[in-house]
mmCIF file of C-alpha atoms in Angstrom:
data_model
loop_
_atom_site.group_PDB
_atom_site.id
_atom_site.type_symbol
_atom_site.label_atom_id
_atom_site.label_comp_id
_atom_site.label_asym_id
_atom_site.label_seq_id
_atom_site.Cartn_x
_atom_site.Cartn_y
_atom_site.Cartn_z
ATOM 1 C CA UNK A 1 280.828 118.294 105.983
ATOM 2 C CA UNK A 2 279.232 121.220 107.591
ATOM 3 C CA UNK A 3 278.256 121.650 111.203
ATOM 4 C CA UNK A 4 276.490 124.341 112.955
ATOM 5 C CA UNK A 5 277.145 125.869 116.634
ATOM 6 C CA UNK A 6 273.407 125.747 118.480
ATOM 7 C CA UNK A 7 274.767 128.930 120.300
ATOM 8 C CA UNK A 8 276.084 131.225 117.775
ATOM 9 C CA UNK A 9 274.609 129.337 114.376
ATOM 10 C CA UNK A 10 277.899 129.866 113.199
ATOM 11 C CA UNK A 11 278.946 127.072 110.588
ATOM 12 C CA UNK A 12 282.375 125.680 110.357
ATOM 13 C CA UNK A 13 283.254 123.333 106.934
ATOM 14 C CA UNK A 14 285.230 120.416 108.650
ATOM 15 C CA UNK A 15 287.176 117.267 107.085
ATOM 16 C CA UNK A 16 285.342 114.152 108.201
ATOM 17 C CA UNK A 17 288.480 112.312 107.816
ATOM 18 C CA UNK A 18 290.432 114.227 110.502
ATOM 19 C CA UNK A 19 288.494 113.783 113.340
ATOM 20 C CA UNK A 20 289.659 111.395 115.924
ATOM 21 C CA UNK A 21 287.055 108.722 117.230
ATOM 22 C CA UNK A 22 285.288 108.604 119.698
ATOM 23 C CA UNK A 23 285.250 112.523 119.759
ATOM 24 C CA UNK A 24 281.627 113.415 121.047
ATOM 25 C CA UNK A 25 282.115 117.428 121.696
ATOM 26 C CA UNK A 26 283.483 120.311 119.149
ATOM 27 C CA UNK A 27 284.884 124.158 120.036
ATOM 28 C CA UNK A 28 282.826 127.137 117.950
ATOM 29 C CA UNK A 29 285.629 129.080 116.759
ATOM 30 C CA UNK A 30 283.039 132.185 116.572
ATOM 31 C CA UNK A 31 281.873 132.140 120.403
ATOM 32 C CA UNK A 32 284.047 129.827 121.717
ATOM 33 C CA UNK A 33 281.378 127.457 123.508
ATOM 34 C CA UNK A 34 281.656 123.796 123.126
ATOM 35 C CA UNK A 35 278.779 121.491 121.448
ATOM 36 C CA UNK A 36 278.140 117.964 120.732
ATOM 37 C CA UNK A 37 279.475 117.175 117.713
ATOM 38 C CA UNK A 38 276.964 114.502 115.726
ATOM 39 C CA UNK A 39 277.805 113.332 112.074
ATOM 40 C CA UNK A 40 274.855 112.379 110.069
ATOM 41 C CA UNK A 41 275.953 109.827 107.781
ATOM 42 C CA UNK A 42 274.870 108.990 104.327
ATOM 43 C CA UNK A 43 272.011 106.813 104.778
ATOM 44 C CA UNK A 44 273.113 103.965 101.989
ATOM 45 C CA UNK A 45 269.986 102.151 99.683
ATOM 46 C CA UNK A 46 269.290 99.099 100.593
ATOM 47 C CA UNK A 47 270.994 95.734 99.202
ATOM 48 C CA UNK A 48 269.147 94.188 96.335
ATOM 49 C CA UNK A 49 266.668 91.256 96.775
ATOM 50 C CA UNK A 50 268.585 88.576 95.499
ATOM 51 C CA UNK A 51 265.358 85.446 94.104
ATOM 52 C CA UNK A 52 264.439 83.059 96.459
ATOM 53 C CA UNK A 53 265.890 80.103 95.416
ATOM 54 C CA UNK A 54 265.336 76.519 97.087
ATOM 55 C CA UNK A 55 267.598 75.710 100.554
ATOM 56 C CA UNK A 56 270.265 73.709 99.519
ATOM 57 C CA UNK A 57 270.440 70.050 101.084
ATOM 58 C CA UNK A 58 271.948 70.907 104.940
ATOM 59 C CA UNK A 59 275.766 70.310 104.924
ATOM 60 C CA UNK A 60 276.786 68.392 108.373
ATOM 61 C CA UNK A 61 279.762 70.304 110.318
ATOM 62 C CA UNK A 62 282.701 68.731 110.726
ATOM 63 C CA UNK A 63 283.357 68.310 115.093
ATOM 64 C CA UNK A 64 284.750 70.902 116.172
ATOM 65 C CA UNK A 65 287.290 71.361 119.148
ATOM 66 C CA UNK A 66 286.214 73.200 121.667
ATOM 67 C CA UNK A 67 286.764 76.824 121.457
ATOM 68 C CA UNK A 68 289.650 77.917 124.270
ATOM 69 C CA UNK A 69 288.864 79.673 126.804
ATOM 70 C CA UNK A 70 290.215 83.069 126.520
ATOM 71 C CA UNK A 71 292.480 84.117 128.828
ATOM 72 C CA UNK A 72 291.074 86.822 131.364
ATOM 73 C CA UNK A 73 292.020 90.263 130.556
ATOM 74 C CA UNK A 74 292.924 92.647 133.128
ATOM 75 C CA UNK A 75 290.977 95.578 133.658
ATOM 76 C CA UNK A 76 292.505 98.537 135.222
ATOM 77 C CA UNK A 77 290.070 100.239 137.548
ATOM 78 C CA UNK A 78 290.108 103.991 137.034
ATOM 79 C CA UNK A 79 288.938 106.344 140.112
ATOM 80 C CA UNK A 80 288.325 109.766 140.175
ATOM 81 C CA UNK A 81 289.072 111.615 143.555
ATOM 82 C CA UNK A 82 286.793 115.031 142.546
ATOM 83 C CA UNK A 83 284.617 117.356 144.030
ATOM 84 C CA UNK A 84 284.559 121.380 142.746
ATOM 85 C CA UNK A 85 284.529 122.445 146.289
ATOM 86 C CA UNK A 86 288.116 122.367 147.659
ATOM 87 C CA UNK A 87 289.414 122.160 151.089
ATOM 88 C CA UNK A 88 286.986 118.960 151.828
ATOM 89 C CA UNK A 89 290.293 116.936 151.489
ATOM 90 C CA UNK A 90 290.728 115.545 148.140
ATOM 91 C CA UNK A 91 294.702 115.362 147.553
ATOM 92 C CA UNK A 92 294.891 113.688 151.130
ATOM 93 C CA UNK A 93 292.441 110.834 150.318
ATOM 94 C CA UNK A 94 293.980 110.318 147.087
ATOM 95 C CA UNK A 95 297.260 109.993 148.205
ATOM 96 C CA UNK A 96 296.921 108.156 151.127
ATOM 97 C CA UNK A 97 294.114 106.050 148.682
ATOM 98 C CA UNK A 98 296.734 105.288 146.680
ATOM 99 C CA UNK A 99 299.077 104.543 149.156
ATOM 100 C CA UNK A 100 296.593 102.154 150.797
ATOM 101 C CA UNK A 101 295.887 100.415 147.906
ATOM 102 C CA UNK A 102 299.624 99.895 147.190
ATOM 103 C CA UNK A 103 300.273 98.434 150.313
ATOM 104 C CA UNK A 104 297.471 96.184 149.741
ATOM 105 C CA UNK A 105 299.784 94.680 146.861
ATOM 106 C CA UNK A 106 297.989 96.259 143.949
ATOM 107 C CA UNK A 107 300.101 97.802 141.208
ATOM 108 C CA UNK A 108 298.763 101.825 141.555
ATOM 109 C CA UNK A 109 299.573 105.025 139.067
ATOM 110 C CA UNK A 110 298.935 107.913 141.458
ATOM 111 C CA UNK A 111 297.867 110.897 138.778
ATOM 112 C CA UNK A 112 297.698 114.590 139.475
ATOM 113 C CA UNK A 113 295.975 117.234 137.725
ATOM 114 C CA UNK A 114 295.956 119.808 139.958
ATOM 115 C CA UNK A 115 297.894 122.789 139.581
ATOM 116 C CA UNK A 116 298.914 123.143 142.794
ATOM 117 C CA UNK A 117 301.213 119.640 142.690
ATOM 118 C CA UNK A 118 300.551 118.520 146.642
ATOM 119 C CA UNK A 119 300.425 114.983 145.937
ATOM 120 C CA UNK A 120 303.964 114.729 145.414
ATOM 121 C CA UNK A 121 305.167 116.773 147.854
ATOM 122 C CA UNK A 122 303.070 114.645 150.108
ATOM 123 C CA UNK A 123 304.489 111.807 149.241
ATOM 124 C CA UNK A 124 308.359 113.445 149.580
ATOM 125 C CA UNK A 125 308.822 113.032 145.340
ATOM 126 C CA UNK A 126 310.445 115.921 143.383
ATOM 127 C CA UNK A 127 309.922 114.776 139.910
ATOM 128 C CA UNK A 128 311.527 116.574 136.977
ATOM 129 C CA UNK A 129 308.734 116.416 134.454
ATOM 130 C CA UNK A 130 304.938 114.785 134.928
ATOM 131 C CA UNK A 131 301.666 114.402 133.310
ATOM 132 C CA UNK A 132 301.605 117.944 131.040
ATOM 133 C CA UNK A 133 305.280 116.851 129.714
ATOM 134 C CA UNK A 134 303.674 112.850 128.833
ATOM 135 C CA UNK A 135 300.943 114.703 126.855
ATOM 136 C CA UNK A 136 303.105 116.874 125.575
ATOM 137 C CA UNK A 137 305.212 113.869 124.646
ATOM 138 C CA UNK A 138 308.254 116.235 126.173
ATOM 139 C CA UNK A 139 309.416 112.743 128.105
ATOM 140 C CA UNK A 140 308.444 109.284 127.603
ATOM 141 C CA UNK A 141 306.382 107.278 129.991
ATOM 142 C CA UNK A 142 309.416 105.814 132.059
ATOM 143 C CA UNK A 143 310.826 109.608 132.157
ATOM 144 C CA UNK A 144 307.758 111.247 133.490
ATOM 145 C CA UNK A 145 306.429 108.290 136.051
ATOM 146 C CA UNK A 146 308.092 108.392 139.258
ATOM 147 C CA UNK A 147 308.119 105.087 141.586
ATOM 148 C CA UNK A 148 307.107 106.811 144.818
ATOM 149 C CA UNK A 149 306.414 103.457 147.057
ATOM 150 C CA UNK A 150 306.889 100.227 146.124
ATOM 151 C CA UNK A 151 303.638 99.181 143.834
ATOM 152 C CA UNK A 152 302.826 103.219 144.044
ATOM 153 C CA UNK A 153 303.741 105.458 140.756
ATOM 154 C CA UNK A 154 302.912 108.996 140.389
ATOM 155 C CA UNK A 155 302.179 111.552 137.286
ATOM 156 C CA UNK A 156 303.132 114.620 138.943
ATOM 157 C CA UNK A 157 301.006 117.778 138.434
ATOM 158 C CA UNK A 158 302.068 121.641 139.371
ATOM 159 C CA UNK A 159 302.293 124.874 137.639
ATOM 160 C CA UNK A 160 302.887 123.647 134.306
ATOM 161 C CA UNK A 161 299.247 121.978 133.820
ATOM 162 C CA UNK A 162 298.192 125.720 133.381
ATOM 163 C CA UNK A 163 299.854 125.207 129.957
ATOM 164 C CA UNK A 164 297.717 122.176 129.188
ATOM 165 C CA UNK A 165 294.533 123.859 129.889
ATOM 166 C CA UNK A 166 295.403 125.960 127.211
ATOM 167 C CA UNK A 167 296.013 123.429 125.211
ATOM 168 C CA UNK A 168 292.931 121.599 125.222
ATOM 169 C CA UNK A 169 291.002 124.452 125.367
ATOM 170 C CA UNK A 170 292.718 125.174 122.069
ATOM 171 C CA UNK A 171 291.171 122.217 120.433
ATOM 172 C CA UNK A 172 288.440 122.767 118.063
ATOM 173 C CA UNK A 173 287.022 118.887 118.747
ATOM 174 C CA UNK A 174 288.130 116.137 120.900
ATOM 175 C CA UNK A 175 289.668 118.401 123.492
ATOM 176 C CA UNK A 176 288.006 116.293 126.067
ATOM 177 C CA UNK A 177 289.472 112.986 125.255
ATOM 178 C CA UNK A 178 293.398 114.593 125.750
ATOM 179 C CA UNK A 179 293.959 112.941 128.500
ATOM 180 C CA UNK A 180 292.569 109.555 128.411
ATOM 181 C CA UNK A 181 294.660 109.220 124.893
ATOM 182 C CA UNK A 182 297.622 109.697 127.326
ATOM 183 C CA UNK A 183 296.586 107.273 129.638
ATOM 184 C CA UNK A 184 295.029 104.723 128.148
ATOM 185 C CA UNK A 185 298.511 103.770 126.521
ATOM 186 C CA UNK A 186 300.172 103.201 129.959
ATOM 187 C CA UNK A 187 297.130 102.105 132.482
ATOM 188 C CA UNK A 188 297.744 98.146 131.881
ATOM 189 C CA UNK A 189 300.535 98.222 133.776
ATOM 190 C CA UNK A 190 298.256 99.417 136.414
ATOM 191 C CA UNK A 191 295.873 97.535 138.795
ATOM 192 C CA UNK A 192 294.281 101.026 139.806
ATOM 193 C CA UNK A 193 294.818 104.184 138.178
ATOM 194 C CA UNK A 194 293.926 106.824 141.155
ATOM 195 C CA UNK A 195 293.267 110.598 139.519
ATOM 196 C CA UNK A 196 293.269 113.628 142.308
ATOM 197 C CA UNK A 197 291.711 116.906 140.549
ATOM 198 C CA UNK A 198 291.750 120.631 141.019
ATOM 199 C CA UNK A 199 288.918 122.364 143.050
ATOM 200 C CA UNK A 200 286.660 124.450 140.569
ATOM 201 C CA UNK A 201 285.517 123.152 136.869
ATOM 202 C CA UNK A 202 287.498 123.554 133.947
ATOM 203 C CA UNK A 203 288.838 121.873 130.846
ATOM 204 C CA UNK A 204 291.686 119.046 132.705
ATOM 205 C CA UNK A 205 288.206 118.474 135.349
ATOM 206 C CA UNK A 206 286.361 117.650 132.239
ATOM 207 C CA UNK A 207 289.067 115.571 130.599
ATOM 208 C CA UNK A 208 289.233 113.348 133.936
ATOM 209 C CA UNK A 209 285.333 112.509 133.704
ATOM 210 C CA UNK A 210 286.040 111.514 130.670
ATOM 211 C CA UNK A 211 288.871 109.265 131.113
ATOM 212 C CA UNK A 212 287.793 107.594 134.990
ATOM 213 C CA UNK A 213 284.774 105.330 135.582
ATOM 214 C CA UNK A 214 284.285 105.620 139.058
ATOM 215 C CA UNK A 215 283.764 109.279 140.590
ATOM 216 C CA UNK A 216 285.013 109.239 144.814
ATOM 217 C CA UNK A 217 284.105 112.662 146.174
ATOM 218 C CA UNK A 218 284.902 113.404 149.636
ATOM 219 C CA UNK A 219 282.378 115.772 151.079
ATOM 220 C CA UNK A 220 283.196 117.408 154.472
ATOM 221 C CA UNK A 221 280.167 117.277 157.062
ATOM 222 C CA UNK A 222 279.956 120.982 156.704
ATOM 223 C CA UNK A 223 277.040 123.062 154.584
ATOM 224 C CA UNK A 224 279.041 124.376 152.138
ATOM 225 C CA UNK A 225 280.576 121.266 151.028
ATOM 226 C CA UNK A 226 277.424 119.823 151.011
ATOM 227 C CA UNK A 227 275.866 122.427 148.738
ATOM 228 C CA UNK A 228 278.754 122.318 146.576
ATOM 229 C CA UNK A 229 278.144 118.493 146.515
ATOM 230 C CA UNK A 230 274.729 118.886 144.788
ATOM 231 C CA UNK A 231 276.130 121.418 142.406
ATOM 232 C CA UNK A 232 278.875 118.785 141.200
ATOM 233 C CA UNK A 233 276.322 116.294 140.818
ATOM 234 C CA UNK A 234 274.846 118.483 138.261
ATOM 235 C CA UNK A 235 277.952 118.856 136.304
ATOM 236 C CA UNK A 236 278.460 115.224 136.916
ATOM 237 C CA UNK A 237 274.560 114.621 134.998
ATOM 238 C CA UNK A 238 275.931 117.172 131.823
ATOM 239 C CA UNK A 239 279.047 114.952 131.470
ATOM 240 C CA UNK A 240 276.966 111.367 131.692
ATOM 241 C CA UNK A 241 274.812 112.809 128.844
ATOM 242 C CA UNK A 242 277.885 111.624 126.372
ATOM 243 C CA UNK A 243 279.481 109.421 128.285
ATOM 244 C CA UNK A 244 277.625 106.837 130.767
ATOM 245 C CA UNK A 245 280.810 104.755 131.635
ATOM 246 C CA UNK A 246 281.672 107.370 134.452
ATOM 247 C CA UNK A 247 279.338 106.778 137.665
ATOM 248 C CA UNK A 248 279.445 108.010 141.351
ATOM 249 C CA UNK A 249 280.504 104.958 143.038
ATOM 250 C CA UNK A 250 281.749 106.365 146.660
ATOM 251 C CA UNK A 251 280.937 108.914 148.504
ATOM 252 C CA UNK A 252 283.534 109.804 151.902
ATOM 253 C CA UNK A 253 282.359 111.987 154.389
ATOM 254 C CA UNK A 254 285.793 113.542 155.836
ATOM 255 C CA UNK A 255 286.144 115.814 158.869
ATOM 256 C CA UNK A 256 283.816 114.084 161.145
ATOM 257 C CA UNK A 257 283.645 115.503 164.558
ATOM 258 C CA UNK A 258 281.314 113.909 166.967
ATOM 259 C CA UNK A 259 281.354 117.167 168.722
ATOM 260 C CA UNK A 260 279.356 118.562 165.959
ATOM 261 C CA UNK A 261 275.419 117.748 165.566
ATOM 262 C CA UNK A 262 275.028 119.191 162.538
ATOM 263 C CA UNK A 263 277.899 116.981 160.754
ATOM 264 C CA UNK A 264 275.867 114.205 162.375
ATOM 265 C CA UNK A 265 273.022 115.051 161.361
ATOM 266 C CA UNK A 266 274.770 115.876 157.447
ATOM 267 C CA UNK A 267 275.841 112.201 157.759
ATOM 268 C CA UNK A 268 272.792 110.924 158.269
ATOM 269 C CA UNK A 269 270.977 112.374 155.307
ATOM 270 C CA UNK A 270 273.899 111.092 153.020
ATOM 271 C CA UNK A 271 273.157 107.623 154.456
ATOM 272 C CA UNK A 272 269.776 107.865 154.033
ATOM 273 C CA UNK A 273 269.722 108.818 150.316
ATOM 274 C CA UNK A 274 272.902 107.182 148.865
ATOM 275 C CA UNK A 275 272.667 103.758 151.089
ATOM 276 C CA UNK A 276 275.680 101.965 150.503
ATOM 277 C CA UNK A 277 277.371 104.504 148.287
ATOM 278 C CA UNK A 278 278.355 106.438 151.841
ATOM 279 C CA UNK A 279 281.539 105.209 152.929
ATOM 280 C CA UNK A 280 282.065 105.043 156.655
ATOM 281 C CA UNK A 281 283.580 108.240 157.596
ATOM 282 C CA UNK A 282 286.846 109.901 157.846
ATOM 283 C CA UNK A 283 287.505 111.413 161.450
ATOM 284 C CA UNK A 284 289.021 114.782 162.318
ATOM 285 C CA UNK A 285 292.648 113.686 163.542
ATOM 286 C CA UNK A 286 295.464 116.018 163.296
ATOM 287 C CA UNK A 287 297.874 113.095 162.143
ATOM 288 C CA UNK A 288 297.120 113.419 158.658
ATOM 289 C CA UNK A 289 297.364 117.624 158.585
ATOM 290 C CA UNK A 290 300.514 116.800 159.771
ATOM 291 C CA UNK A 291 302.086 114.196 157.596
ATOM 292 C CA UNK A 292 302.866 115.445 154.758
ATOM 293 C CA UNK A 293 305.128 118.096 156.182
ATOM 294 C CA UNK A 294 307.330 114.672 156.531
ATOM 295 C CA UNK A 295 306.768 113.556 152.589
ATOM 296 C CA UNK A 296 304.823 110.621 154.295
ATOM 297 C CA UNK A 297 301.570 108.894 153.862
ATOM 298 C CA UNK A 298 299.496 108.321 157.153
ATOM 299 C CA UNK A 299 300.436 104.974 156.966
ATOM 300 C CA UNK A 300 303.988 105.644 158.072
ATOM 301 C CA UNK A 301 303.842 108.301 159.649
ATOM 302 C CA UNK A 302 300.898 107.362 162.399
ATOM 303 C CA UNK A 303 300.039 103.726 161.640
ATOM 304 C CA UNK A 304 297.590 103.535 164.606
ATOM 305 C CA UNK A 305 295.978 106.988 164.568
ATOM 306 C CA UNK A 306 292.154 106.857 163.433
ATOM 307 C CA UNK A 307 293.091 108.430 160.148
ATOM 308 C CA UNK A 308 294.817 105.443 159.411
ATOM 309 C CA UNK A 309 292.213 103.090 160.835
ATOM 310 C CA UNK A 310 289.701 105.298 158.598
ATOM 311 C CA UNK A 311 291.631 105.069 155.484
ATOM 312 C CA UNK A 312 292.167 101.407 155.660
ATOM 313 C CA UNK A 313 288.343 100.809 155.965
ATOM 314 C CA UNK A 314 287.920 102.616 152.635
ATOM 315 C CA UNK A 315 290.330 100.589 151.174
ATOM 316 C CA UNK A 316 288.730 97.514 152.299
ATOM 317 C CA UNK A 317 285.968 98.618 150.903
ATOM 318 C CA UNK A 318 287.287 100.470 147.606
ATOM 319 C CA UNK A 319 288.726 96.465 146.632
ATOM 320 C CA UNK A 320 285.877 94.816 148.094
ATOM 321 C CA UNK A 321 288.386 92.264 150.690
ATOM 322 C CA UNK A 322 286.684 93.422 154.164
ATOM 323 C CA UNK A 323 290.054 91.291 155.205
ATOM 324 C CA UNK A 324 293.334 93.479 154.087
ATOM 325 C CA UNK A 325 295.468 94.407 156.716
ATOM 326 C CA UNK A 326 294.223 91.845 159.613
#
């Protein structure tokens, strides 16, 4: 079959066969831009018109049993901790998300695809291998998860995701899809798989909107953060245009300083046009700068500080059981 790039009109001959489903974008190997990728398919003649012929006399069904009832299947809830503005605290709500939800008894695969690897030094883990090395299929799921807390597993990130970039940017078509094929294998063994991303946009960003189905972005009460808010949402509208599943379900205001009007004021116009999407807010406290220079989550290392208090309410309402930890 032939397909053309709309940028370059460049056309590439491709095997039907070999691409993977569900693949909805393709790579120009003139200019390099990605495009959706639509196969027009045959359009087949209709069946033949077989006679009418007269109904044959109605023959009674035998009673049937009831149908069982199939057994409930678990669904593994997969959240997105992303916003392309950095420093609005990302990593430290995943982490301590993850954490949260763990201690909440919920079975939780902590995965990091930033480049920078904080999440496991935050959580005191020195893995040898992580997610680039489970894509790579360099180590087997058991090699490359780590069992940081009890219920809480992480997919370490770090220098070596550079490597995977280039990888999936080396894909002609279904470059996007790399890593939910990864992680769609191991997530039901997961109540919650939590997924902390890089600041900026590029190819592993992409891959994660295409893998979660609820987007968390923490937005600092601060204008830049809140313009780079509205500029995510954008990309966030380019990626729903091929796949709907992934949806902004939580948005956390972090920093909040009640000596500040304007962050105030910030907060209140988030309230006012997401409603119930706005999570209550995550105060300025210097407890959780300073855990993870102990390898701890907030949890243990200042159970009654307001960052704690703050990060249990989002749990609470992240699982929807305004009772956990009373």
């Amino acid at each position: 079959m032939i397909i053309t790039c709309p940028h370059c009109e460049k056309q590439h001959n491709i095997d039907e066969k070999r691409i993977p489903p569900n693949v909805k974008m393709a790579r120009c190997q003139g200019c390099g831009q990605q495009f959706p990728l639509e196969i027009n398919k045959p359009v087949e003649p209709p069946a033949a018109t077989k006679p009418a012929t007269a109904p044959a006399a109605p023959v009674p069904s035998p009673p049937s049993a009831a149908a069982p009832t199939p057994a409930a299947s678990k669904t593994t809830r997969r959240i997105g901790v992303s916003l392309s503005k950095g420093g609005v605290g990302k990593t430290t709500t995943s982490v301590n998300l993850a954490a949260g939800l763990a201690l909440a008894g919920k079975k939780v695969l902590l995965v990091d695809t930033d480049t920078q690897g904080q999440s496991s030094f935050m959580l005191g883990v020195k893995a040898k291998g992580g997610l680039t090395e489970l894509v790579t299929e360099e180590l087997s799921p058991q090699e490359a998860i780590v069992e940081a807390r009890p219920n809480l597993w992480i997919l370490s990130g770090g220098k070596s995701l550079a490597g995977l970039k280039r990888l999936i940017d080396r894909k002609d078509y279904g470059g996007e899809l790399t890593l939910a094929q990864a992680l769609s294998a191991i997530e039901k063994d997961y109540d919650y798989v939590v997924v902390d991303t890089s600041p900026g946009w590029d190819p592993l960003t992409v891959n994660v909107l295409f893998y979660v189905n609820e987007l968390l972005i923490p937005v600092s009460l601060e204008v830049m953060s809140i313009q780079g808010f509205g500029e995510f949402l954008k990309s966030i509208a380019s990626i729903q245009k091929y796949r709907k599943e992934v949806q902004l379900q939580y948005i956390l205001p972090t920093f909040r300083d009640m000596r500040i009007k304007k962050g105030s004021e910030f907060l209140e116009q988030l309230e006012k046009i997401y409603g119930e999407k706005v999570c209550a807010p995550i105060r300025y406290n210097v407890r959780l700068s300073e855990a993870p220079a102990y390898g701890q989550t907030i949890y243990e290392f200042a159970p009654g500080s307001n960052g704690a208090q703050d990060y249990r309410d989002l749990i609470r309402k992240v699982t929807g059981e305004p009772n956990l930890f009373t």
